[in-house]
Short mmCIF file of C-alpha atoms and ligand atoms in Angstrom, two decimals:
data_model
loop_
_atom_site.label_atom_id
_atom_site.label_comp_id
_atom_site.label_asym_id
_atom_site.label_seq_id
_atom_site.Cartn_x
_atom_site.Cartn_y
_atom_site.Cartn_z
CA UNK A 298 71.99 7.46 67.68
CA UNK A 299 68.90 8.84 65.66
CA UNK A 300 68.79 7.39 62.32
CA UNK A 301 66.72 8.28 59.49
CA UNK A 302 66.28 5.17 56.95
CA UNK A 303 64.42 4.94 53.55
CA UNK A 304 63.85 2.70 50.44
CA UNK A 305 62.09 1.88 47.44
CA UNK A 306 60.03 -1.15 46.82
CA UNK A 307 63.07 -2.97 45.35
CA UNK A 308 65.02 -2.91 48.99
CA UNK A 309 61.55 -2.46 51.04
CA UNK A 310 62.21 -6.00 52.66
CA UNK A 311 65.80 -5.23 53.63
CA UNK A 312 64.78 -1.85 55.14
CA UNK A 313 62.08 -3.68 57.42
CA UNK A 314 65.06 -5.87 58.37
CA UNK A 315 67.52 -2.88 59.47
CA UNK A 316 64.72 -0.78 61.16
CA UNK A 317 64.55 -3.78 63.63
CA UNK A 318 68.32 -3.97 63.56
CA UNK A 319 69.10 -0.94 64.41
CA UNK A 320 66.04 -0.43 67.18
CA UNK A 321 67.48 -3.60 68.84
CA UNK A 322 71.09 -1.97 69.24
CA UNK A 323 69.31 0.96 70.91
CA UNK A 324 69.15 3.64 68.08
CA UNK A 325 65.96 5.65 67.46
CA UNK A 326 65.16 4.89 63.88
CA UNK A 327 62.55 7.31 61.78
CA UNK A 328 61.87 4.92 58.94
CA UNK A 329 60.21 7.57 56.18
CA UNK A 330 58.70 4.96 54.27
CA UNK A 331 57.41 3.45 51.81
CA UNK A 332 55.31 1.48 54.32
CA UNK A 333 54.82 -1.50 51.82
CA UNK A 334 56.86 -3.23 49.17
CA UNK A 335 54.00 -4.24 46.87
CA UNK A 336 53.64 -1.20 45.03
CA UNK A 337 56.41 0.86 43.01
CA UNK A 338 57.69 4.13 44.20
CA UNK A 339 60.05 6.62 43.18
CA UNK A 340 63.76 6.48 44.94
CA UNK A 341 64.49 10.47 44.80
CA UNK A 342 61.54 11.08 46.77
CA UNK A 343 62.42 8.73 49.41
CA UNK A 344 66.19 10.17 49.18
CA UNK A 345 64.78 13.40 49.91
CA UNK A 346 62.80 12.59 52.82
CA UNK A 347 66.23 11.18 54.48
CA UNK A 348 68.16 13.87 53.18
CA UNK A 349 66.15 16.58 54.89
CA UNK A 350 66.01 14.84 58.35
CA UNK A 351 70.11 14.67 58.08
CA UNK A 352 70.29 18.72 57.05
CA UNK A 353 67.97 19.37 59.19
CA UNK A 354 69.37 18.27 62.44
CA UNK A 355 66.60 15.60 63.07
CA UNK A 356 68.69 12.38 62.36
CA UNK A 357 72.50 11.92 62.86
CA UNK A 358 72.62 9.92 59.80
CA UNK A 359 70.78 8.44 56.89
CA UNK A 360 70.48 4.64 55.64
CA UNK A 361 68.98 4.78 51.64
CA UNK A 362 68.50 1.67 50.11
CA UNK A 363 67.03 0.83 46.63
CA UNK A 364 67.75 -2.35 44.04
CA UNK A 365 71.60 -1.42 43.04
CA UNK A 366 71.90 1.44 45.95
CA UNK A 367 72.99 3.70 42.33
CA UNK A 368 69.89 5.96 42.37
CA UNK A 369 69.70 6.21 45.96
CA UNK A 370 73.67 7.75 45.65
CA UNK A 371 72.85 10.04 43.03
CA UNK A 372 69.72 11.74 44.37
CA UNK A 373 71.23 11.87 47.96
CA UNK A 374 74.34 13.35 46.63
CA UNK A 375 72.60 16.29 45.02
CA UNK A 376 71.63 17.66 48.15
CA UNK A 377 73.79 20.21 49.40
CA UNK A 378 75.47 19.06 53.17
CA UNK A 379 75.01 15.53 52.12
CA UNK A 380 77.65 12.71 51.23
CA UNK A 381 76.03 9.94 50.78
CA UNK A 382 78.20 6.17 50.01
CA UNK A 383 77.18 3.30 48.37
CA UNK A 384 78.98 0.53 50.15
CA UNK A 385 79.36 -3.27 49.50
CA UNK A 386 81.74 -4.21 52.37
CA UNK A 387 81.98 -3.24 55.92
CA UNK A 388 85.31 -1.62 55.15
CA UNK A 389 83.79 0.66 52.33
CA UNK A 390 81.83 1.83 55.26
CA UNK A 391 84.30 2.38 57.77
CA UNK A 392 86.33 4.21 55.25
CA UNK A 393 83.48 6.23 54.02
CA UNK A 394 83.20 7.69 57.60
CA UNK A 395 87.04 8.06 58.41
CA UNK A 396 87.81 9.55 54.95
CA UNK A 397 84.81 11.17 53.59
CA UNK A 398 82.74 11.93 56.52
CA UNK A 399 79.87 10.06 54.64
CA UNK A 400 76.19 11.33 56.59
CA UNK A 401 74.28 8.88 54.59
CA UNK A 402 74.90 5.29 54.01
CA UNK A 403 73.20 3.59 50.72
CA UNK A 404 72.85 -0.33 50.46
CA UNK A 405 71.93 -2.52 47.42
CA UNK A 406 69.00 -4.07 48.59
CA UNK A 407 68.98 -6.99 45.27
CA UNK A 408 72.89 -7.24 45.52
CA UNK A 409 73.63 -7.76 49.08
CA UNK A 410 71.86 -10.09 51.67
CA UNK A 411 70.73 -9.05 55.34
CA UNK A 412 73.70 -10.18 57.47
CA UNK A 413 76.35 -8.50 55.23
CA UNK A 414 73.95 -5.20 55.75
CA UNK A 415 74.15 -5.38 59.21
CA UNK A 416 77.67 -5.60 59.12
CA UNK A 417 77.62 -2.89 56.87
CA UNK A 418 75.52 -1.08 59.12
CA UNK A 419 77.75 -1.36 62.17
CA UNK A 420 80.68 -0.32 60.42
CA UNK A 421 79.53 3.03 59.40
CA UNK A 422 77.71 3.79 62.47
CA UNK A 423 80.99 3.16 64.45
CA UNK A 424 83.60 4.40 62.45
CA UNK A 425 84.61 8.25 63.26
CA UNK A 426 85.44 11.08 60.94
CA UNK A 427 89.43 11.50 60.99
CA UNK A 428 88.90 15.29 60.14
CA UNK A 429 92.54 16.81 59.36
CA UNK A 430 93.36 16.70 55.72
CA UNK A 431 90.40 14.38 54.98
CA UNK A 432 88.37 17.86 56.48
CA UNK A 433 89.97 19.94 53.91
CA UNK A 434 88.96 17.72 51.02
CA UNK A 435 85.71 17.37 52.09
CA UNK A 436 84.93 21.04 52.73
CA UNK A 437 85.84 21.31 49.01
CA UNK A 438 82.88 18.84 48.00
CA UNK A 439 80.69 22.03 49.17
CA UNK A 440 82.61 24.61 47.83
CA UNK A 441 82.53 23.11 43.99
CA UNK A 442 78.92 22.36 44.60
CA UNK A 443 78.32 26.02 45.03
CA UNK A 444 80.80 27.16 42.34
CA UNK A 445 79.79 24.82 39.53
CA UNK A 446 75.87 25.59 40.07
CA UNK A 447 76.82 29.19 39.44
CA UNK A 448 78.83 27.99 35.90
CA UNK A 449 75.72 25.83 35.30
CA UNK A 450 73.50 29.01 35.61
C1 RB5 B 716 63.76 -0.42 40.55
O1 RB5 B 716 63.54 -1.42 39.86
C2 RB5 B 716 65.31 0.03 40.45
O2 RB5 B 716 65.70 0.50 39.69
C3 RB5 B 716 65.80 0.80 41.92
O3 RB5 B 716 65.56 0.11 42.59
C4 RB5 B 716 67.19 1.22 41.87
O4 RB5 B 716 68.07 -0.16 41.55
C5 RB5 B 716 68.07 2.27 41.09
O5 RB5 B 716 69.11 2.84 40.95
#
């Protein structure tokens, strides 16, 4: 699979670990930065890179990391066509794929260790979308985004 990944400074180390982890499993990884954890960066800038890569079809899935995962989740879910899920357990990641058809996995680098992060990534990538009643709900997400944008002006 083709995976786009990025973090902010708070999760740089976990991002570096996951790049190698994913490559070892045979995935093509687009590491969209940052190149160092030595300086502060703004998570919306890196969320945008990964979400763009997923929505333009370059990547099959995205992985985003920040300290808690919260900032990256908020940023990613503002993009049309992105369903980003912040997951702390493999079961959450599997259900995010099966029920929510998530296309971006978000992790909190200051809250989970690398071994657990690997298990969460594995669960995410190995779980299929279930479709059916879930697709109907997922489709409503995009319709609601458009409707609310019109209302908000
Ligand atoms: C950076 O200090 C931290 O605020 C950021 O990584 C993230 O946790 C925001 O949601």
